[in-house]
Amino acid sequence: MQILAYFFPEIWLATGALALLTIDFMKPKARRTMTAAAYLAVAGALICIFCPWWEQGMGILPFVFDDFSLDGLTLGFTLLILTGTLVTIALAQEDETLKPNWGSFLGLLVLASLGCVLLVKARDFVYAFLAIELISISSFILVAFERRELAMIEGALKYFLVGAFSSAIALYGISLCYAATGTTGFGAIAQAAAQAGDARHWLATTGLLLVLVSFGFKASIAPFHFWVPDAYQAAPTPFTAYLSVVPKLAALGVLVALTSATFGLGQAAIHAAGLTKILAVLAVLTMTVGNVSAIHQNDLKRLLAYSSIAQAGYMMIGILAATKLGGSAVLLYGFAYLLMNLGAFACVFWVAKQTDSYDITACDGLAVTHLPFALTFTAFLLSLAGIPPLVGFLGKYLVFASALDVGWAWPVAVAGVLNSVISVYYYLRIAYRMFFVENRTGAAIAAPQGFSVLVLVIVLMLIGTISLGIYPKPLLALVQ
Amino acid sequence: MLEYSPLLFLLPLLAFPAILFGWRWLPSKGASLGIAVMGACLLWSAAALTSAIFADLILPYDWTVSWFQFGIYDVALGVHLDGMTLCMLFVVTLVSFLVQLYSLSYMHGDPRFHRYYAFISLFTASMIGLVMAENLLLLFMCWEIMGLCSYFLIGFWFEKPEAAQAGRKAFITTKLGDLGLTAGLLLIFTTAGTFSLNSLQEMVKLGYFPAETAFWAALLLFCGAIGKSAQVPLFIWLPDAMEGPTPVSALIHAATMVAAGVFLVARTFFFFEVDPAALHIIAYFGAITAFLAALMGTVPEDIKRVLAFSTISQLGYMIAGLGVGGPQVGMFHLTTHAMFKALLFLGAGSVIHAVHTNDIWKMGALSVKMPVTFITFSIGVLALCGIFPLSGFYSKDEILHAAAASGQWPVAALLFITAGLTAYYMTRVLVLVFLGDARDRERYGHAHESPGVMTAPLVILAVFSVFLGFLLHGKTWGGLVPVKLEGHHHEISVLIVALASSAIAFTGIFVAWAVYRKRVVDYEELRLKFSPVWSFLYQRMGFEHFWLFWAAASYRFSAFLAWVDYHILDQGLVDGWAVVTNLLSRAGGWFDRVVVDNLVDFWGWLTARSGQLVRGTVSGFVQSYLLYLILGVGLILALRLYF
Amino acid sequence: MPLLSLIIFLPLAGALIILMMDKEKTKAIQKVGLIFSGLALLASLVLLIDFDPSNSAMQFVEEFSWIPALNVKYLLGADGLSMPLMILTTLLSFISLIASLGIDKRVKEYWFWFLILEVGMLGVFVALDFFLFYVFWEITLVPMYFLIGIWGGPQKEYAATKFFLYTLFGSVFMLLSIIALYFASEPHTLNMLELMAQRDAFFAKGMTFQMLVFLGFYVAFAIKIPMFPFHTWLPLAHVEAPTAVSVILAGVLLKMGGYGILRVNLPMFPQATEAFLPFLIVLAFINIFYGSLCAMAQKDMKRMVAYSSINHMGYAMLGIASMNAIGFNGAVFQMINHGIITGSLFLLVGVIYDRTHTRDIDAFGGLGAKVPLYAGVMTLACMASLGLPGLAGFVSEFLCFLGAFGPWKLWTMLSVSGILITAAFFLRMIQKVFLGPLNEKWSGLTDMNARELVTTIPLAALTVALGVYPKWGLDLMNQTMTSLAQLVTKQ
């Protein structure tokens, strides 16, 4: 029973998902009930995270098994995942196209989140693989959820096929690891990888790399990012927002777990496994590809898709550092990313709802008609670009700090800061359209609406982005 | 009374804003204030000079007050008064006072009348400040403010493009010399850690100041004098400076501006003394300037331009005098020259006022119409020619004597020849303007004697031109001048030099008289015969072209740099990166579109044909992505092997 | 009373109030902006009275823990280096806001961004914690981007983007250097004063480390100053920016670079400074020489003044490279004077541009008789800028030369030539615009109005006052500069 308490969130989520699907089956019109159930499931899970604490206080952490672990990082990432899911549900409420299959959307969403929560908790490749598959299968369906156009199905199909392929690779990698060590636990494999020199070492590291690819696919790390723009564009916007944040952070979370010093391996071992330098190359590649590709995007969702690729690249820096600082840097960056990226997607969603267009020109002249909105959107973009005093800067600061702390990784940090300069260019392109360009189309944008969930989401994200940027003490306390 | 000396500087200085902003509320548009202030200054300096000569005044007088600090250094505002200073102050205030008086009539009705008086006040104030300054920094500041005033006053009638151009030329040219002066100041301060002239003099005397540094400091200071005192090769601004109102020319050429350079050398003579080489250098500079300017003075038809060249030539004398005879000799000539040069310019102004032209060929026979101007002008000419017993004779003779005695034969020879040339071109002007026939009857008909407010200054200056030399001669300025150059190599009789110089001067006068009055030769024919020489002289011996060439070249260079800056540095190197990034981005897009799509099509075609996989482009896309996935895995494995 | 915080956050309060206001009520918005900026000015003057110039240590220190996990503190303090720059900032901001009263496009946004900009600038000069410093440093970028981009000239978007990217490019390297210093210190700290005390530890980490970190900071500061070859954003930004923004850009933003070098590079990395000194002096010379020559070739008045800024900041760099108290005094004083003089030059160029909608030097002629007041003030500003004695620019330029002449005779001598070139292009401008026969096209031109006089006359008066009696400015900084000079020469 004691142990079960640690899995209350998962139980809640699973129950919630099943309940949702059941309601959908029984009473497909009961949308309010379904919404309430979804909030209940996710919020309940969120509360459940803290259950063990109430019982036994903070002293119980970390709580480590061979195949699961509940430490600060896991806790943090779980918090991220559930918050992200909550926000997604709120966004989805505003999307009329989701209404016909509301229950299944919510059910699958909660299932995907369940997979994410499991993933960050997993310390064994088999569990991790299962969790990934849970995420993937739910996501495949959700990407194709809005079957209005062929392109959307196409995007979903790509996502599915590429995903399936990467799963196969992961499975192969796991089998290699198993062949090398006779186990699928992270710890044992990492230990094997750390002992350089024998055949087992080679097998284990190669296997690790292949698994990495699979995680990289979820985290949209170059060169496994090709699916991202298509899938993001195809998916309903709330789910795009979800996809850009929740599964990505989950995958990054498990990568942190894999590499982090909390694992007891430390920098030297990972370094010996030759993983860090490859990770460094991948990080630089991811940032650069994401940023450079984003420059010429005119579709807001595609632009943010590439931006999210680049953001993953920055977080990779913290992972390759593989120190405690690096781990908390990634987690903190995750929080910042959650706030600003969901905020940005919410803003894009808002624009699209007003103008029915995802083209960048939809933003023209928004500063004149909707100054508060334009300022808010700009705040999210600047935060993504890492301009202080917004929370994104704090994330970047910690990530670069972790690289410099390691010493040898300073060129990655240099690449990172240069990339952030490039990124400013395309983030500012949106601000540029809002502030500098007059609205030539004359298409009157609706007057500012009153209260809506969407506005609430945007405001909350904005408050988070600014206040945590200025006063990050609670966030940092949480991260550490 | 000397404790009031700072007022001498402050009063005209404050008169500047008072006139500039308060002219509406002042009688006669502020001119009265300027004249009153200068009158008071004149009275003070006359009294001080008199009591100094009659020796009931303790000199030198020093007074300082802290100005500002930087680091451990403290710069003081200070006043230093000695015989030379007092004498100079008297000259400055006298000429300025007379010029302002004269301008009442000359500038009457000018729309910017008040501004004229304001700047004259500032001009004089800065000269007074320069003369009294105890420290080099203050001296330099006054020096530069004077440059600014000359800019405004020369370009006073700025609607005339020539005037505006002349003002700018004066400012820039003197500024070129000031670069050297600035460097000299830097060198001196870096070596000595002070700007105080008294301390510097003490240090040099006691040998704390390295001799070599002193030599370089002297030369750098002299650079400033080259610019301000219009020595070769920077004299080109002075002939143009006559674009300003004539009284301003009188002020510039007599008592301020150009005198400042000579005064600077005299004031910092202790640097020059250290190494005789420095003295030789300035002596040669002076002699060459004197000679070349005199040559150039023989050709212009503009009366003021002739006077301008004569100023340059006489400045050469002074500088040479400093080089061969020391401050006493140089400053003596400066003093007497101030009187008769102011006289000549004001006289010329009176003539121009009457006939409304500067061209001497359009004048003639004006002695009848303007007797006072004629007589005073003649006195000025004779004084300038160095005819006994006028003041020019005494001062010029001292220089010639010192030159002859110094053993610098080329210097002496050039100065002697110059004396003859001076007599020649001044007589030419005198003859063409006042004697002979009236060549332009109409202008002659309108000509009339100037009003008393203009002729009175002429008379006063004429009196000084006559007697000043006699008064100051041989008295070594009442023993006021602290420095006297020792070590003459050759004993030359004063009488021989006097006779020789007089003979040369008379020769010059005679030749000019013969050519222009008696017409023993036809000067038109002569001019045509020597046309290349004439035009060479007329074009200022190529100095003008030389500097214009450099000005144009530097402008072209700047245009080139601006081009480089914009096209290469900015658009090329900086924006180049943006372009590269953009290209990368586009290349990414192109890669997506062309390579990926084609690959996709190919793959799709292949798959469609082979029928092994699902048909259609949709799956084709995915397969290409899968392909990339495989490639990516391969890449990572490759990296794995590499690291 | 936490005066420094008060000064920094008064404009922020104003900005937030403006944000809440109805955008139609332009008069009220302007009033609020002026009040808060004016209060900041007043508060800074109060600070000036309380300031003890004979003390070279930090004064008015405020210290709170901000982000304990990262050892980040909210740490403010002012010494003889920050104090004058702070006064300059509040003064120029206030004056620029008065000059901005004429802006009638999107007033609310304009005043909002402007006040935010003031917050950032003030913060940079008093922040003593590197994290805080960097935050303020970057805060200045965003408002500037919008101020240039929305209210600027024809190429405004290009100029704004270029400004943002270029300066950001520099500052990200600074960020890396800051982080590197954090890890190099023991215990880890971001407190500038503590880091300065620990500078031997940086040396112990090896010359390469020190030089890399030095360069990281230097690039950021050099772009701001701007030093050749990082200067090309400046002419563009200046030309496109609206008048008041140009004033701030030249008057304050460029000073952040010089401030940074004096505050960070010199005292923290004496060995690296020594190694780079030959480059610094040559670059200073290039700035002076190249900047002035480029200015000479310009046809656009604003562009010319912009290039003259490059030249003038070169003097300041010359003073900094002197590594002695004279040069440091000169450098800081030169930054102040340049702020005042170039600020008024930009205001004045704006005056004529508002009336004629051209800045082409060749398009004018003979305006001196038409608009005598304007011609007078403009000439005064030009003369001050070309370093005429008796006006503020002279003393500082001269001190820079004086300081640099000791160690760098040749380069200083060469740099002195900048004076001549500066004089040449300013006089050329005066001649083409004011002198000669009146261009009949402008016969309807009116002289300066009250608002323009209110903005320019105080600056002109300051120019004369500081030129005649530089003690007012120099005394503020002398002690700090003297001890700084001791600090940088003591290895």
PDB file of N, CA, C and O in Angstrom, chain A residues 298-324:
ATOM      1  N   ASN A 298       6.301  30.939 -42.849  1.00  0.00           N
ATOM      2  CA  ASN A 298       5.260  31.942 -42.792  1.00  0.00           C
ATOM      3  C   ASN A 298       4.012  31.443 -42.089  1.00  0.00           C
ATOM      4  O   ASN A 298       3.098  32.204 -41.838  1.00  0.00           O
ATOM      5  N   ASP A 299       4.005  30.148 -41.810  1.00  0.00           N
ATOM      6  CA  ASP A 299       2.879  29.596 -41.081  1.00  0.00           C
ATOM      7  C   ASP A 299       3.237  29.602 -39.607  1.00  0.00           C
ATOM      8  O   ASP A 299       4.288  29.088 -39.213  1.00  0.00           O
ATOM      9  N   LEU A 300       2.381  30.192 -38.813  1.00  0.00           N
ATOM     10  CA  LEU A 300       2.725  30.367 -37.407  1.00  0.00           C
ATOM     11  C   LEU A 300       2.966  29.031 -36.708  1.00  0.00           C
ATOM     12  O   LEU A 300       3.872  28.895 -35.888  1.00  0.00           O
ATOM     13  N   LYS A 301       2.134  28.033 -37.058  1.00  0.00           N
ATOM     14  CA  LYS A 301       2.304  26.752 -36.378  1.00  0.00           C
ATOM     15  C   LYS A 301       3.609  26.090 -36.787  1.00  0.00           C
ATOM     16  O   LYS A 301       4.319  25.492 -35.962  1.00  0.00           O
ATOM     17  N   ARG A 302       3.919  26.190 -38.054  1.00  0.00           N
ATOM     18  CA  ARG A 302       5.182  25.616 -38.522  1.00  0.00           C
ATOM     19  C   ARG A 302       6.357  26.343 -37.891  1.00  0.00           C
ATOM     20  O   ARG A 302       7.357  25.743 -37.503  1.00  0.00           O
ATOM     21  N   LEU A 303       6.212  27.673 -37.799  1.00  0.00           N
ATOM     22  CA  LEU A 303       7.289  28.464 -37.200  1.00  0.00           C
ATOM     23  C   LEU A 303       7.520  28.023 -35.755  1.00  0.00           C
ATOM     24  O   LEU A 303       8.654  27.778 -35.336  1.00  0.00           O
ATOM     25  N   LEU A 304       6.414  27.882 -35.034  1.00  0.00           N
ATOM     26  CA  LEU A 304       6.577  27.460 -33.649  1.00  0.00           C
ATOM     27  C   LEU A 304       7.062  26.014 -33.574  1.00  0.00           C
ATOM     28  O   LEU A 304       7.742  25.632 -32.614  1.00  0.00           O
ATOM     29  N   ALA A 305       6.712  25.223 -34.583  1.00  0.00           N
ATOM     30  CA  ALA A 305       7.202  23.851 -34.613  1.00  0.00           C
ATOM     31  C   ALA A 305       8.723  23.837 -34.693  1.00  0.00           C
ATOM     32  O   ALA A 305       9.406  23.158 -33.917  1.00  0.00           O
ATOM     33  N   TYR A 306       9.250  24.607 -35.623  1.00  0.00           N
ATOM     34  CA  TYR A 306      10.710  24.664 -35.734  1.00  0.00           C
ATOM     35  C   TYR A 306      11.313  25.271 -34.480  1.00  0.00           C
ATOM     36  O   TYR A 306      12.381  24.855 -34.029  1.00  0.00           O
ATOM     37  N   SER A 307      10.626  26.286 -33.944  1.00  0.00           N
ATOM     38  CA  SER A 307      11.149  26.885 -32.720  1.00  0.00           C
ATOM     39  C   SER A 307      11.211  25.847 -31.604  1.00  0.00           C
ATOM     40  O   SER A 307      12.164  25.803 -30.834  1.00  0.00           O
ATOM     41  N   SER A 308      10.207  24.965 -31.564  1.00  0.00           N
ATOM     42  CA  SER A 308      10.222  23.968 -30.485  1.00  0.00           C
ATOM     43  C   SER A 308      11.352  22.965 -30.697  1.00  0.00           C
ATOM     44  O   SER A 308      11.899  22.440 -29.738  1.00  0.00           O
ATOM     45  N   ILE A 309      11.704  22.736 -31.943  1.00  0.00           N
ATOM     46  CA  ILE A 309      12.875  21.885 -32.195  1.00  0.00           C
ATOM     47  C   ILE A 309      14.122  22.546 -31.595  1.00  0.00           C
ATOM     48  O   ILE A 309      14.904  21.933 -30.871  1.00  0.00           O
ATOM     49  N   ALA A 310      14.249  23.846 -31.909  1.00  0.00           N
ATOM     50  CA  ALA A 310      15.417  24.563 -31.405  1.00  0.00           C
ATOM     51  C   ALA A 310      15.439  24.572 -29.877  1.00  0.00           C
ATOM     52  O   ALA A 310      16.492  24.387 -29.260  1.00  0.00           O
ATOM     53  N   GLN A 311      14.258  24.771 -29.287  1.00  0.00           N
ATOM     54  CA  GLN A 311      14.199  24.801 -27.822  1.00  0.00           C
ATOM     55  C   GLN A 311      14.681  23.471 -27.231  1.00  0.00           C
ATOM     56  O   GLN A 311      15.364  23.451 -26.209  1.00  0.00           O
ATOM     57  N   ALA A 312      14.301  22.376 -27.900  1.00  0.00           N
ATOM     58  CA  ALA A 312      14.777  21.076 -27.426  1.00  0.00           C
ATOM     59  C   ALA A 312      16.297  21.036 -27.457  1.00  0.00           C
ATOM     60  O   ALA A 312      16.941  20.451 -26.585  1.00  0.00           O
ATOM     61  N   GLY A 313      16.852  21.685 -28.481  1.00  0.00           N
ATOM     62  CA  GLY A 313      18.305  21.738 -28.585  1.00  0.00           C
ATOM     63  C   GLY A 313      18.934  22.400 -27.377  1.00  0.00           C
ATOM     64  O   GLY A 313      19.942  21.929 -26.840  1.00  0.00           O
ATOM     65  N   TYR A 314      18.323  23.508 -26.934  1.00  0.00           N
ATOM     66  CA  TYR A 314      18.896  24.174 -25.755  1.00  0.00           C
ATOM     67  C   TYR A 314      18.834  23.247 -24.549  1.00  0.00           C
ATOM     68  O   TYR A 314      19.761  23.169 -23.752  1.00  0.00           O
ATOM     69  N   MET A 315      17.689  22.561 -24.421  1.00  0.00           N
ATOM     70  CA  MET A 315      17.565  21.696 -23.249  1.00  0.00           C
ATOM     71  C   MET A 315      18.562  20.557 -23.309  1.00  0.00           C
ATOM     72  O   MET A 315      19.039  20.074 -22.273  1.00  0.00           O
ATOM     73  N   MET A 316      18.889  20.142 -24.514  1.00  0.00           N
ATOM     74  CA  MET A 316      19.898  19.093 -24.672  1.00  0.00           C
ATOM     75  C   MET A 316      21.218  19.488 -24.023  1.00  0.00           C
ATOM     76  O   MET A 316      21.978  18.641 -23.571  1.00  0.00           O
ATOM     77  N   ILE A 317      21.487  20.787 -24.005  1.00  0.00           N
ATOM     78  CA  ILE A 317      22.757  21.228 -23.410  1.00  0.00           C
ATOM     79  C   ILE A 317      22.812  20.787 -21.956  1.00  0.00           C
ATOM     80  O   ILE A 317      23.817  20.269 -21.475  1.00  0.00           O
ATOM     81  N   GLY A 318      21.699  21.012 -21.259  1.00  0.00           N
ATOM     82  CA  GLY A 318      21.657  20.599 -19.862  1.00  0.00           C
ATOM     83  C   GLY A 318      21.818  19.093 -19.724  1.00  0.00           C
ATOM     84  O   GLY A 318      22.437  18.606 -18.776  1.00  0.00           O
ATOM     85  N   ILE A 319      21.278  18.365 -20.680  1.00  0.00           N
ATOM     86  CA  ILE A 319      21.366  16.909 -20.600  1.00  0.00           C
ATOM     87  C   ILE A 319      22.789  16.431 -20.838  1.00  0.00           C
ATOM     88  O   ILE A 319      23.311  15.571 -20.142  1.00  0.00           O
ATOM     89  N   LEU A 320      23.438  17.025 -21.820  1.00  0.00           N
ATOM     90  CA  LEU A 320      24.785  16.538 -22.126  1.00  0.00           C
ATOM     91  C   LEU A 320      25.766  16.906 -21.029  1.00  0.00           C
ATOM     92  O   LEU A 320      26.797  16.260 -20.874  1.00  0.00           O
ATOM     93  N   ALA A 321      25.419  17.976 -20.277  1.00  0.00           N
ATOM     94  CA  ALA A 321      26.292  18.303 -19.163  1.00  0.00           C
ATOM     95  C   ALA A 321      26.274  17.169 -18.136  1.00  0.00           C
ATOM     96  O   ALA A 321      27.276  16.888 -17.487  1.00  0.00           O
ATOM     97  N   ALA A 322      25.107  16.519 -18.006  1.00  0.00           N
ATOM     98  CA  ALA A 322      24.966  15.338 -17.158  1.00  0.00           C
ATOM     99  C   ALA A 322      25.447  15.594 -15.737  1.00  0.00           C
ATOM    100  O   ALA A 322      26.123  14.781 -15.134  1.00  0.00           O
ATOM    101  N   THR A 323      25.129  16.775 -15.236  1.00  0.00           N
ATOM    102  CA  THR A 323      25.435  17.064 -13.839  1.00  0.00           C
ATOM    103  C   THR A 323      24.124  17.358 -13.122  1.00  0.00           C
ATOM    104  O   THR A 323      23.070  17.434 -13.760  1.00  0.00           O
ATOM    105  N   LYS A 324      24.229  17.516 -11.834  1.00  0.00           N
ATOM    106  CA  LYS A 324      23.026  17.862 -11.084  1.00  0.00           C
ATOM    107  C   LYS A 324      22.488  19.202 -11.570  1.00  0.00           C
ATOM    108  O   LYS A 324      21.287  19.378 -11.780  1.00  0.00           O
TER     109      LYS A 324
END
